Coordinates of C-alpha atoms in Angstrom, one line a residue:
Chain A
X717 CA 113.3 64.3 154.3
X718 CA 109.5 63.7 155.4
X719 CA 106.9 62.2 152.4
X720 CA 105.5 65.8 152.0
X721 CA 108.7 67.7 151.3
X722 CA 109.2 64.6 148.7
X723 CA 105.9 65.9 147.0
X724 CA 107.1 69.3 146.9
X725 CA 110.9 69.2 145.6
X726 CA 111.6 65.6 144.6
X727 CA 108.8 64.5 143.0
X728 CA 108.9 67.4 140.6
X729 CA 112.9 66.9 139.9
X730 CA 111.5 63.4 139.1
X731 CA 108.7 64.5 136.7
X732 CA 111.7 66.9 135.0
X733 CA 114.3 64.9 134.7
X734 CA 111.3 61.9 133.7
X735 CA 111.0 64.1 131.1
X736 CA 114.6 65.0 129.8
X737 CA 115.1 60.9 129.7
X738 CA 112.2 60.7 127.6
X739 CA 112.7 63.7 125.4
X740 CA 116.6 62.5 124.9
X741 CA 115.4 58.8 123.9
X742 CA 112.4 60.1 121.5
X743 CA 115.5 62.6 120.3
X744 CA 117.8 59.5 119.6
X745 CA 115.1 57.2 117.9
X746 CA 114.3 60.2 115.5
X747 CA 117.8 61.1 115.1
X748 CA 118.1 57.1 114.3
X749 CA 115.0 57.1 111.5
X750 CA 116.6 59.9 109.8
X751 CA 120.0 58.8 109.4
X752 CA 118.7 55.0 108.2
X753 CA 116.7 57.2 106.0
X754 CA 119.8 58.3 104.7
X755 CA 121.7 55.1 104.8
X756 CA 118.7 53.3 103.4
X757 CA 119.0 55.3 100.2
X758 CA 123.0 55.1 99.9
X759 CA 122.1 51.3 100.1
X760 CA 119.5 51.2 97.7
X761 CA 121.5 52.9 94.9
X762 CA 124.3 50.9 95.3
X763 CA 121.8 48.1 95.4
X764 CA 120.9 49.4 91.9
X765 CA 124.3 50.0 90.6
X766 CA 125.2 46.6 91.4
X767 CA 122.0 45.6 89.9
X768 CA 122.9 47.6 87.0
X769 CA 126.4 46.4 86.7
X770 CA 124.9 42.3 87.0
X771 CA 122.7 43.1 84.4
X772 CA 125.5 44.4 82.0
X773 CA 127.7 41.9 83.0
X774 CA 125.1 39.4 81.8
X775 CA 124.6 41.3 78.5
X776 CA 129.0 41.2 77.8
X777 CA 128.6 37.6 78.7
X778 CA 125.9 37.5 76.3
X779 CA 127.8 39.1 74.0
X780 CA 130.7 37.2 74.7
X781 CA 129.6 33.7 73.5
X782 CA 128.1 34.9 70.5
X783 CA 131.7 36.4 69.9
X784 CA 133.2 32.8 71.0
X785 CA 130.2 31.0 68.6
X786 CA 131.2 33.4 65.9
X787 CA 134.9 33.0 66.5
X788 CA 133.9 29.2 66.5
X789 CA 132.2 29.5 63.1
X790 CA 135.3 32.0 61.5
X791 CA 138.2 29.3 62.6
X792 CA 136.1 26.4 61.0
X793 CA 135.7 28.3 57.5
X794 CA 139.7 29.0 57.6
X795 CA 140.1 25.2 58.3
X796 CA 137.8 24.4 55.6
X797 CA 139.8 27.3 53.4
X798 CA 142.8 25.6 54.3
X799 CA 141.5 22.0 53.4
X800 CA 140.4 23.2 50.1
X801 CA 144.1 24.4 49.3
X802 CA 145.2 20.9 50.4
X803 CA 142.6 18.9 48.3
X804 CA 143.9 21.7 45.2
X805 CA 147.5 20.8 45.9
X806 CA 146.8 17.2 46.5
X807 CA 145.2 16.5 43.3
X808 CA 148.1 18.4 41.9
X809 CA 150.6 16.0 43.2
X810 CA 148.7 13.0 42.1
X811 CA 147.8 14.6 38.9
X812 CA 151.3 14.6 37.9
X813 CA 151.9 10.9 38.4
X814 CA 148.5 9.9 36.9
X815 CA 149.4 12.1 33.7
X816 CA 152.3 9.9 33.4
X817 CA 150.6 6.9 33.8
X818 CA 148.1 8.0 31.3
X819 CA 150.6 9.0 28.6
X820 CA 152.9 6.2 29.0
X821 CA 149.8 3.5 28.5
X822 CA 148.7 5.2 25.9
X823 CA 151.9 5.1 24.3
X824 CA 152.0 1.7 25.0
X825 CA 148.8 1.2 23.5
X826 CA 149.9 2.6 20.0
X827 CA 153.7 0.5 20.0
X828 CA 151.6 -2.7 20.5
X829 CA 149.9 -1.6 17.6
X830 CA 153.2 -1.2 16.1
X831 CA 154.6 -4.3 17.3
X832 CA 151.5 -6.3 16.2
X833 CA 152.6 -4.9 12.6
X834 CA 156.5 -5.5 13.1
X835 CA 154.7 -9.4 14.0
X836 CA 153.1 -9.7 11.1
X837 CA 156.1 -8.6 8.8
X838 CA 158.3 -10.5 10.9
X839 CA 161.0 -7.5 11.7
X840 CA 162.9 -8.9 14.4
X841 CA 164.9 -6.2 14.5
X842 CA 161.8 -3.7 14.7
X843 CA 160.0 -6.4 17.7
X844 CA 163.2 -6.2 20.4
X845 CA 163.3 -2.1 19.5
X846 CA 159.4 -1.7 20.3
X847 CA 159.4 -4.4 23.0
X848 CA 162.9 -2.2 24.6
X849 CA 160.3 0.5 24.7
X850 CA 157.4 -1.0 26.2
X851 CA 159.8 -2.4 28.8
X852 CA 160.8 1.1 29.6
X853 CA 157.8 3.0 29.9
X854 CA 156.3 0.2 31.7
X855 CA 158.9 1.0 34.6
X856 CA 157.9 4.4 33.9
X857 CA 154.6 3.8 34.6
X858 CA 155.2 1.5 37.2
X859 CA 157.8 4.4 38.8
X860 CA 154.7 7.1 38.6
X861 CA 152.5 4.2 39.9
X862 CA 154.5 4.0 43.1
X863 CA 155.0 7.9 43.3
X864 CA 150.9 8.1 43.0
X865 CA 150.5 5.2 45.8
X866 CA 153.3 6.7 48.1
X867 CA 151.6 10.4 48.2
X868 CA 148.1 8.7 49.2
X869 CA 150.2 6.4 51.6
X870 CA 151.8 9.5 52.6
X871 CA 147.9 11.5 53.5
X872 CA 146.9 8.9 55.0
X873 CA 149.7 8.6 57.3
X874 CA 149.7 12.4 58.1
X875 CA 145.5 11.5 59.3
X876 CA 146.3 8.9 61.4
X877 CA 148.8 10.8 63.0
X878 CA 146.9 13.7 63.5
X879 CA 145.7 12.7 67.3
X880 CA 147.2 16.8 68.5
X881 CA 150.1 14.6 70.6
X882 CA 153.6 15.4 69.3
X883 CA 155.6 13.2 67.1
X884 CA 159.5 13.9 66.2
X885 CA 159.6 14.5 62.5
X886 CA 162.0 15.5 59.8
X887 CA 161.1 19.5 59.7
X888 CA 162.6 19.8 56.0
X889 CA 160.4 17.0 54.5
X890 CA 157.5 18.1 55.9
X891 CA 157.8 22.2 55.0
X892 CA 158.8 21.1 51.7
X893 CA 156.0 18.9 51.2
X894 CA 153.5 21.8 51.6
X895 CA 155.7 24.5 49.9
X896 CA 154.2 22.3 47.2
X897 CA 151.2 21.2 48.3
X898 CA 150.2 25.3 48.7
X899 CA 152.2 26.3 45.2
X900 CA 149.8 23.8 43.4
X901 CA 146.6 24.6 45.7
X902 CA 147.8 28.3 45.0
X903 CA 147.7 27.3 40.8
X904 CA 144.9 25.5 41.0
X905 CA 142.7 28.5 42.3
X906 CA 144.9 31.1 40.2
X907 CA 145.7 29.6 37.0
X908 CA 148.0 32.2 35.4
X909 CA 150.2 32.3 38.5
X910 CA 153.6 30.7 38.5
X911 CA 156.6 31.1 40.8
X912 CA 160.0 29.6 41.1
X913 CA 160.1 27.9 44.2
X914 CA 163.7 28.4 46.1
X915 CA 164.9 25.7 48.9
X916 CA 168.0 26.1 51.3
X917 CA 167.5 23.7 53.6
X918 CA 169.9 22.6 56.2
X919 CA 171.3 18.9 55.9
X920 CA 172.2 18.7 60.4
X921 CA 168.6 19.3 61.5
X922 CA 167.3 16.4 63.6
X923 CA 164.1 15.3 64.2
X924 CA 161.4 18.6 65.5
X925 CA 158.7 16.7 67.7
X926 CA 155.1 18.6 66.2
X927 CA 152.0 18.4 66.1
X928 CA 152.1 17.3 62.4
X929 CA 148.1 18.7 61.6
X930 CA 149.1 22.0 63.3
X931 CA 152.1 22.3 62.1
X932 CA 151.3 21.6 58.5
X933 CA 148.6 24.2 58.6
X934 CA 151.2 27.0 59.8
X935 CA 153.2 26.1 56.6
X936 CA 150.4 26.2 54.4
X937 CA 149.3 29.1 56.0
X938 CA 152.7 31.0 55.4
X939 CA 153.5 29.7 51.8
X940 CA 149.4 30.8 50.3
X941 CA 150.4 33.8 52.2
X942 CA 153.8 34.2 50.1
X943 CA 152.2 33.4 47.0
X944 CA 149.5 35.9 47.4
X945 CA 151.7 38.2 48.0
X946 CA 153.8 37.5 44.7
X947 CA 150.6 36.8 42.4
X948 CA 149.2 40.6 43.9
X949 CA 152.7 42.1 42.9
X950 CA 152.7 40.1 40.0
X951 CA 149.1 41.7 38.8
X952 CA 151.0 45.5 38.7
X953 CA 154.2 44.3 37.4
X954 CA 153.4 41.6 34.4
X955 CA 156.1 41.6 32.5
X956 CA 159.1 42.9 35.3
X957 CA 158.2 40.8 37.9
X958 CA 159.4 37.3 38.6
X959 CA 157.9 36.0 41.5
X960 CA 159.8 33.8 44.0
X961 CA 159.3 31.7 47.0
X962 CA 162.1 30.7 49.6
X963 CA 162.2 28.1 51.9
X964 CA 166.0 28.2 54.5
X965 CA 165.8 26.1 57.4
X966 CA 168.9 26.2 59.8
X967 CA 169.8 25.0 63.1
X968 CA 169.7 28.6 65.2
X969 CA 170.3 29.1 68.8
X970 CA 169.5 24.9 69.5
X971 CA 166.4 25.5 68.1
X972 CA 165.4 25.0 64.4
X973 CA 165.0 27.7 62.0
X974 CA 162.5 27.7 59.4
X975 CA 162.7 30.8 56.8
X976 CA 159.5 31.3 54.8
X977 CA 160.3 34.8 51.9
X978 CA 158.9 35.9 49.0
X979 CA 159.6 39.0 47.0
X980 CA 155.8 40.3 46.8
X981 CA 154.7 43.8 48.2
X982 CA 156.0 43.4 51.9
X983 CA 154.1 44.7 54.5
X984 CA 153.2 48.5 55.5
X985 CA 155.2 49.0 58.6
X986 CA 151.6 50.3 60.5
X987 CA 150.5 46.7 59.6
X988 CA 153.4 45.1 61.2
X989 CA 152.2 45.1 64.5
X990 CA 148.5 44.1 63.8
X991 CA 149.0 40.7 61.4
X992 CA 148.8 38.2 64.3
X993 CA 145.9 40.1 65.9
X994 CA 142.4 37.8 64.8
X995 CA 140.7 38.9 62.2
X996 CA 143.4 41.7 60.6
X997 CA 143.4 41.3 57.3
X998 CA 144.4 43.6 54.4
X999 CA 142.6 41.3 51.3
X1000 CA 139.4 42.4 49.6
X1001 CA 136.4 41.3 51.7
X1002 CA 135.6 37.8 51.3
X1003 CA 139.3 36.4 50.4
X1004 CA 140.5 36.1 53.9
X1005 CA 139.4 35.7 57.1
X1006 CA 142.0 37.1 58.9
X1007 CA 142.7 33.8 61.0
X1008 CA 145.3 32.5 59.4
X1009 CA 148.2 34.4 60.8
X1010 CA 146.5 34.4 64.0
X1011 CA 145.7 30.9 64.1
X1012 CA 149.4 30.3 62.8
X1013 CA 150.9 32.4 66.0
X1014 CA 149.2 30.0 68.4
X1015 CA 150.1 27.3 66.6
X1016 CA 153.8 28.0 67.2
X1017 CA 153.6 29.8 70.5
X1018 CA 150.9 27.6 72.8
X1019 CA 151.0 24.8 71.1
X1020 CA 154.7 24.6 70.1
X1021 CA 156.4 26.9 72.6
X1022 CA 158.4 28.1 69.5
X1023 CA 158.4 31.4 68.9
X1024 CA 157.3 33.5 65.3
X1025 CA 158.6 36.8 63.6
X1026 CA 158.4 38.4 60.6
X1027 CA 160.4 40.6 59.1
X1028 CA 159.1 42.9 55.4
X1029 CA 160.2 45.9 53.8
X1030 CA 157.4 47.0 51.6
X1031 CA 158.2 46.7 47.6
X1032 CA 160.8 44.0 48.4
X1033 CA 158.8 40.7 50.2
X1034 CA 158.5 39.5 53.6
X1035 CA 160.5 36.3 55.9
X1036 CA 158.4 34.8 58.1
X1037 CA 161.0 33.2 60.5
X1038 CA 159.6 30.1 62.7
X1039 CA 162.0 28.9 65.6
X1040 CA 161.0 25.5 66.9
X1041 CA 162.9 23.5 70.5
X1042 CA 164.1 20.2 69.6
X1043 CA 165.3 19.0 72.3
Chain B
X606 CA 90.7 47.4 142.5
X607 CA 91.4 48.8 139.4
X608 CA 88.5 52.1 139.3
X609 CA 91.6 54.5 139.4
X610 CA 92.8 55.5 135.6
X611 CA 96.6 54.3 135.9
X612 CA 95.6 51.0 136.9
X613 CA 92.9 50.7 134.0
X614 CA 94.6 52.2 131.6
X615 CA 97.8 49.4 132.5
X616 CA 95.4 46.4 132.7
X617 CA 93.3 47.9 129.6
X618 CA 96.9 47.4 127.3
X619 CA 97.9 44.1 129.5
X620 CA 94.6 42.4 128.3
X621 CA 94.7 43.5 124.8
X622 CA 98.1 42.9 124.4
X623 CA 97.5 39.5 125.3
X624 CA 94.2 39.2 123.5
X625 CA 96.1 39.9 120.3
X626 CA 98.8 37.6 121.7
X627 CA 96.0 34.8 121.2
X628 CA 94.7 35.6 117.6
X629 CA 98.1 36.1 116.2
X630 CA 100.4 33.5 118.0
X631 CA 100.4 31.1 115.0
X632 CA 101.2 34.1 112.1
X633 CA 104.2 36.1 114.1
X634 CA 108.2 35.2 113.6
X635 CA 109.9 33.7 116.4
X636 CA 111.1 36.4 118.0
X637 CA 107.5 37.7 118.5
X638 CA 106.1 34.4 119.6
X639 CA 108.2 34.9 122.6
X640 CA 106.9 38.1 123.3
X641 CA 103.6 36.8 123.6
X642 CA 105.0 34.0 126.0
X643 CA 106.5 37.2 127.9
X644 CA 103.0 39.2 128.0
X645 CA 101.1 36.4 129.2
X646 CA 103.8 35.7 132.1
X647 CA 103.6 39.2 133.0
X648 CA 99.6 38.9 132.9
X649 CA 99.5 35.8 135.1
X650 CA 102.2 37.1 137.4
X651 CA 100.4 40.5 137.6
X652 CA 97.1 38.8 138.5
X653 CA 98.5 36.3 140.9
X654 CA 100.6 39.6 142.8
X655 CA 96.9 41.0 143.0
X656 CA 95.3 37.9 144.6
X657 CA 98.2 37.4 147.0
X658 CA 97.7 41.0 148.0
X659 CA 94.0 41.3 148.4
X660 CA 92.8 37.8 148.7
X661 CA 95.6 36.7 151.4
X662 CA 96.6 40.5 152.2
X663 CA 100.0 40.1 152.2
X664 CA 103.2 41.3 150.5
X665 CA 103.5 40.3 146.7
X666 CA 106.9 41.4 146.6
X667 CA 108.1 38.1 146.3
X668 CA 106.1 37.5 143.0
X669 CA 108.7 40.3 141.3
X670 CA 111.6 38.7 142.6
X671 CA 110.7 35.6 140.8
X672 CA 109.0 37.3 137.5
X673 CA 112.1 39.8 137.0
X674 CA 114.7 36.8 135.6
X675 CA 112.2 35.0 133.9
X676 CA 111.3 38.3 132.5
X677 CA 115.1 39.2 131.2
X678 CA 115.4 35.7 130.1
X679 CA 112.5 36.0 128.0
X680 CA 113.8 38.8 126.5
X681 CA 117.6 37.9 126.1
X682 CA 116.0 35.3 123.9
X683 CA 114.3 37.4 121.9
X684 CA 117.3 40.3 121.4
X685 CA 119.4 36.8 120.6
X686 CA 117.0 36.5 117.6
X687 CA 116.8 39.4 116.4
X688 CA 120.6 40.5 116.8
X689 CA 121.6 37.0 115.1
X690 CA 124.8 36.8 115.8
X691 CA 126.5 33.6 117.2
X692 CA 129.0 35.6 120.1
X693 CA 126.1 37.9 120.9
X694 CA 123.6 35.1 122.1
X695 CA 126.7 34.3 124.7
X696 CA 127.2 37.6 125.8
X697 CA 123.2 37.4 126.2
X698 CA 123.2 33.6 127.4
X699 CA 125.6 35.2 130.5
X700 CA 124.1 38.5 131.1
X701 CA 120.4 36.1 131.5
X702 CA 122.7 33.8 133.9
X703 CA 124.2 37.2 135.6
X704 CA 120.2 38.3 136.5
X705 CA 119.5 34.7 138.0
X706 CA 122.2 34.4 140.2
X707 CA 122.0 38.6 140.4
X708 CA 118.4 38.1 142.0
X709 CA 119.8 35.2 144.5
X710 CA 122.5 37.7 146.2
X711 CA 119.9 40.9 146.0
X712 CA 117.0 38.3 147.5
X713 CA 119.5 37.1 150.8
X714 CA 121.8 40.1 151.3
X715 CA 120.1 43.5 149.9
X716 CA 116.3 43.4 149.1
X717 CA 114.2 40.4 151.0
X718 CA 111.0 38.8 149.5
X719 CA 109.5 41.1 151.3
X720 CA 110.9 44.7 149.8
X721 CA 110.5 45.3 146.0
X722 CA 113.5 43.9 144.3
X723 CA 114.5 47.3 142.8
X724 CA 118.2 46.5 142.5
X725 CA 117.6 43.8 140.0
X726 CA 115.0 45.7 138.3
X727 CA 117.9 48.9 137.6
X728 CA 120.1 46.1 136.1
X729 CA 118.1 44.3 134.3
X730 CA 116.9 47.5 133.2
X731 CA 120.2 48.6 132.2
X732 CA 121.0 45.4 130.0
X733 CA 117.6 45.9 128.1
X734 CA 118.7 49.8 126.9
X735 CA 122.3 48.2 126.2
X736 CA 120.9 45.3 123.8
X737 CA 117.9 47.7 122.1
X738 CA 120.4 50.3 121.5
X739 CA 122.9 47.0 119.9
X740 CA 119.9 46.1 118.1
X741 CA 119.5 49.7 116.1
X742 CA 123.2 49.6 115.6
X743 CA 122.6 46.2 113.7
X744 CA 119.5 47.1 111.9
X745 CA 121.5 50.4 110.8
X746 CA 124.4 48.5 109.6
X747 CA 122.0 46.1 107.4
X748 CA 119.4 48.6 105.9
X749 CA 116.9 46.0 104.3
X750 CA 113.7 47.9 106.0
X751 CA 112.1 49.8 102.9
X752 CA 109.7 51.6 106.0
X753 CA 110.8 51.7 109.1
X754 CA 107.5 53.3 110.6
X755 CA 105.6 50.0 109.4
X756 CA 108.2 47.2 110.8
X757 CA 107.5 45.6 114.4
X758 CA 110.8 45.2 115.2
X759 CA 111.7 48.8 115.0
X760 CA 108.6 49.8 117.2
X761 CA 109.3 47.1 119.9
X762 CA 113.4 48.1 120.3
X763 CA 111.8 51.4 120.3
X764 CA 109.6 51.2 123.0
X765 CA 112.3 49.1 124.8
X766 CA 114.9 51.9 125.0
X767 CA 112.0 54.4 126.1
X768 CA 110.6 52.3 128.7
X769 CA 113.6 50.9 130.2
X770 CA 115.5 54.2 130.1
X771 CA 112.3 55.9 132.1
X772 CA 112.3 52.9 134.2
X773 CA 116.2 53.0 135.4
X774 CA 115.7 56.6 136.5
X775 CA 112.0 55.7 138.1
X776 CA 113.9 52.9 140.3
X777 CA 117.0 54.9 140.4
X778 CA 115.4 57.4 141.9
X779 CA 113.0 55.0 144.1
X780 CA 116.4 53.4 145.5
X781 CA 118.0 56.7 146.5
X782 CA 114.7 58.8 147.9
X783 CA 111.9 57.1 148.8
X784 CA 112.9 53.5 149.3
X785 CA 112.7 53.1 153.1
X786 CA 109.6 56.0 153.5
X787 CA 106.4 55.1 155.0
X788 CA 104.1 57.0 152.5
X789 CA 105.7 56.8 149.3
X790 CA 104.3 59.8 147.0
X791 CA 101.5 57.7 144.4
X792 CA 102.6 60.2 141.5
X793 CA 105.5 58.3 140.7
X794 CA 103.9 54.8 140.6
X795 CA 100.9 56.2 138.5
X796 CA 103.7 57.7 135.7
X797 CA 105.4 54.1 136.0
X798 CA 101.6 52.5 135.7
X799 CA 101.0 54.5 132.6
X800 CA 104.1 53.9 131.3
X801 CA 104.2 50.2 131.4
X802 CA 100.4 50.5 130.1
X803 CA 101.9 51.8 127.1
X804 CA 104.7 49.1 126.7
X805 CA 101.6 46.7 126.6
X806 CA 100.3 49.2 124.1
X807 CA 103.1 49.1 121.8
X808 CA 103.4 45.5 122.1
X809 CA 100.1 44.8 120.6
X810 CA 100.9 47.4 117.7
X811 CA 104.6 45.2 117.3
X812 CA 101.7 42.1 116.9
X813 CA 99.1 43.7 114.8
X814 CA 102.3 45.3 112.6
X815 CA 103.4 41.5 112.4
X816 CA 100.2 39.7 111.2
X817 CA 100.0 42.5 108.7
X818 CA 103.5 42.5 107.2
X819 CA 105.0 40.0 104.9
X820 CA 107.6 37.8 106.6
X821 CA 110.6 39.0 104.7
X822 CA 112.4 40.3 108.0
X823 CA 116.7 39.4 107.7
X824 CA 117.3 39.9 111.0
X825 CA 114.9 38.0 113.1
X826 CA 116.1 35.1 110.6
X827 CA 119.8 36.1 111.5

């Protein structure tokens, strides 16, 4: 093929298919610009849901330690509900002693009265009768004294233990102790209630290693709980009703048993399921916080591995039933 | 020399292209720098072609067989910044080593310094469309461009897939017809003349487009 039949025939096959190359690359750059159009604004609203999403996320988080402040603030005021059924129930155990003391001395005070008459008419007979009597209430006095001196010693010994490690301690004493300690914080704050105060306690139980702060405030929890729940029954029936308070413990299963009843109102069965969530409550606004029960269950389950039910039928009282390892 | 309207229509966009090369060399990204570097080799090389050829009237052939590596290699390093990614610049790092040692074989057994190195042109040619069409694959894949019409990158892998694609068939078709004729028809080197002035055109649009835009560009930053 000479140059002049290239002019003619191959030169314009060369301008065509020039073209076509050119018209298929212009085709695939717009075809391109469209369809990152499109992907572009797939992106971009996903880049705003996401955006969306962070932003909520950073409002529930928001929310979130306001709830864990609040929380904070809620588990505090139990505490410090708590500690002011303590203090009642303290001063109530000391009370007793000091009364005692008090009555003794000043029965003392009046037979050295009498003995300084029975000195002055020189009754023998009457000095060694008033002098038997001072002797004895001043070991009565002495006795309540101690008893006064051993429940401080006693406090003071539960604070110094309270360092939240474990330490193996005789379960019996300890729920007793606060069966009482709750009954008079319990009086002190109601004045007209009064129940009899049942114990069943097993002689074979060996030493439960507990957090003795934590463990204390589960008991205290459970018995205020029991003796609202008689003092509320109590209020309808005043004259039928006698309220009562049990504390069992039993060796169950190598674990210990500790049985907390009353005979108050029981619980609704639709409340069952809910009295260990935070913040379920059934008293009037401002009486509870709702904690307690809650605070009690993580008591026993986290910090205890022990496990807690409870069992009501509703007119006839509740068992709260603790199992603790001992081994 | 250049009185015909091809030629001053190419050497119109070669000079501006590289007159906006110097005013904006210090504000463009990397990748762009480079481009500059490429435009002035292509100026100087063009010029020196033209001196060898009128001044010492003979062949300048041998000018293109030297400029067409150092041309790919220029702009494997710019695909290697804009693409990014680490196994890409090897696979670019080879296909620049592939041209060099390409353009040795073609310059003692094929085409001598004396012929137009047209076999090395097709494959370089053909690398270039490969890597601009890799490179709208990855700017699809990541769509950070709010406009597309405004970005330099998008204009410049544009005008990369035209050109080069136009260019493979223009020495494709040089190769198979015309290669060994005595009066080659002037059409088809004034279409490739007015082409390549409009690659220079482009360019300096890719440069004005980058002194203008913010430097917010993911992709040249890999």
């Amino acid at each position: 093929m000479d140059s002049s039949g290239l002019q003619s025939s191959g030169v314009i096959f060369f301008v065509l298919a020039g073209l076509v190359v050119i018209a298929l690359m212009l085709g695939f750059i717009v075809y391109f610009i469209v369809s990152y159009r499109h992907k572009k604004k797939d992106a971009d609203l996903l880049n705003l849901q996401k955006k969306e999403i962070e932003d909520q996320k950073k409002v529930v988080e928001k929310t979130l330690e306001q709830l864990a402040e609040a929380q904070d603030h809620l588990i505090q005021s139990e505490k410090m509900a708590s500690l002011g059924l303590l203090i009642a129930g303290i001063s109530h155990e000391i009370q007793n002693p000091l009364n005692f003391v008090k009555n003794f001395s000043e029965i003392n005070q009046e037979l050295i009265s009498e003995l300084k008459d029975a000195l002055d008419n020189n009754d023998n007979n009457e000095i060694k009768e008033i002098l038997s009597n001072l002797d004895e209430n001043m070991s009565k006095i002495v006795f309540h004294g101690n008893r006064a001196d051993s429940i401080v010693k006693g406090m003071l010994t539960h604070s110094r233990n309270s360092q939240g490690s474990k330490v193996a301690k005789d379960i019996n004493a300890l729920a007793e102790e606060y069966m009482r300690l709750s009954y008079h914080g319990f009086k002190a704050k109601e004045k007209s209630f009064s129940a009899t105060l049942e114990t069943d306690l097993a002689s074979n139980l060996p030493l439960v290693p507990v957090i003795e702060e934590e463990i204390s405030r589960v008991f205290l929890n459970l018995f205020t709980n029991a003796f609202y729940a008689t003092f509320e029954k109590k209020k309808l029936n005043p004259d039928h009703f006698e309220a009562r308070v049990l504390l069992k413990t039993s060796l169950f299963n190598n674990r210990v048993e500790i049985q907390i009843c009353d005979n108050g109102n029981g619980i609704p069965s639709k409340n069952i399921e809910k009295i260990f969530q935070p913040f379920f409550t059934t008293k009037p606004s401002g009486e509870g916080t709702g904690l307690g029960l809650s605070l009690s269950y993580n008591i026993i389950k986290a910090g205890h591995d022990g496990e807690i039910k409870v069992e009501s039928n509703p007119n006839e009282g509740s068992c709260f039933k603790i199992y603790l390892k001992y081994e | 020399m250049f009185t015909d309207f091809p030629h001053s229509f190419y050497y119109c966009c070669l000079f501006l292209a590289a007159w906006f090369g110097i005013m904006y060399f210090r504000i463009v990204s990397r990748p762009f720098l480079f481009l500059i570097l490429l435009v002035w080799l292509v100026l100087i090389s063009e010029l020196f072609a033209k001196y060898v050829s009128y001044v010492w009237h003979q062949s300048n052939n041998f000018v293109y067989h030297i400029f067409t590596p150092f041309e790919f290699f220029i702009y494997g390093f710019i695909y290697s910044q804009l693409l990014g990614d680490k196994k890409l610049k090897i696979v670019i790092s080879i296909l620049v080593l592939f041209i060099f040692v390409f353009e040795v074989i073609n310059t003692f057994f094929l085409q001598s310094i004396h012929q137009s190195n047209t076999n090395t042109i097709i494959v370089e040619n053909i690398f270039l469309v490969t890597l601009s069409l890799m490179l709208f694959i990855r700017i699809k894949e990541v769509p950070t461009y709010q406009n597309l019409l405004t970005e330099p990158v998008f204009w410049f892998n544009s005008i990369i897939l035209i050109y080069y694609a136009f260019n493979i068939m223009i020495w494709g078709f040089h190769n198979l017809k015309v290669y060994n004729l005595a009066n080659p028809p002037n059409l088809m080197y004034d279409i490739n003349l007015v082409f390549s002035g409009m690659l220079y055109l482009i360019f300096s649009i890719v440069l004005y487009l980058e002194k203008i835009k913010p430097q917010s560009n993911l992709i040249h930053h890999g």
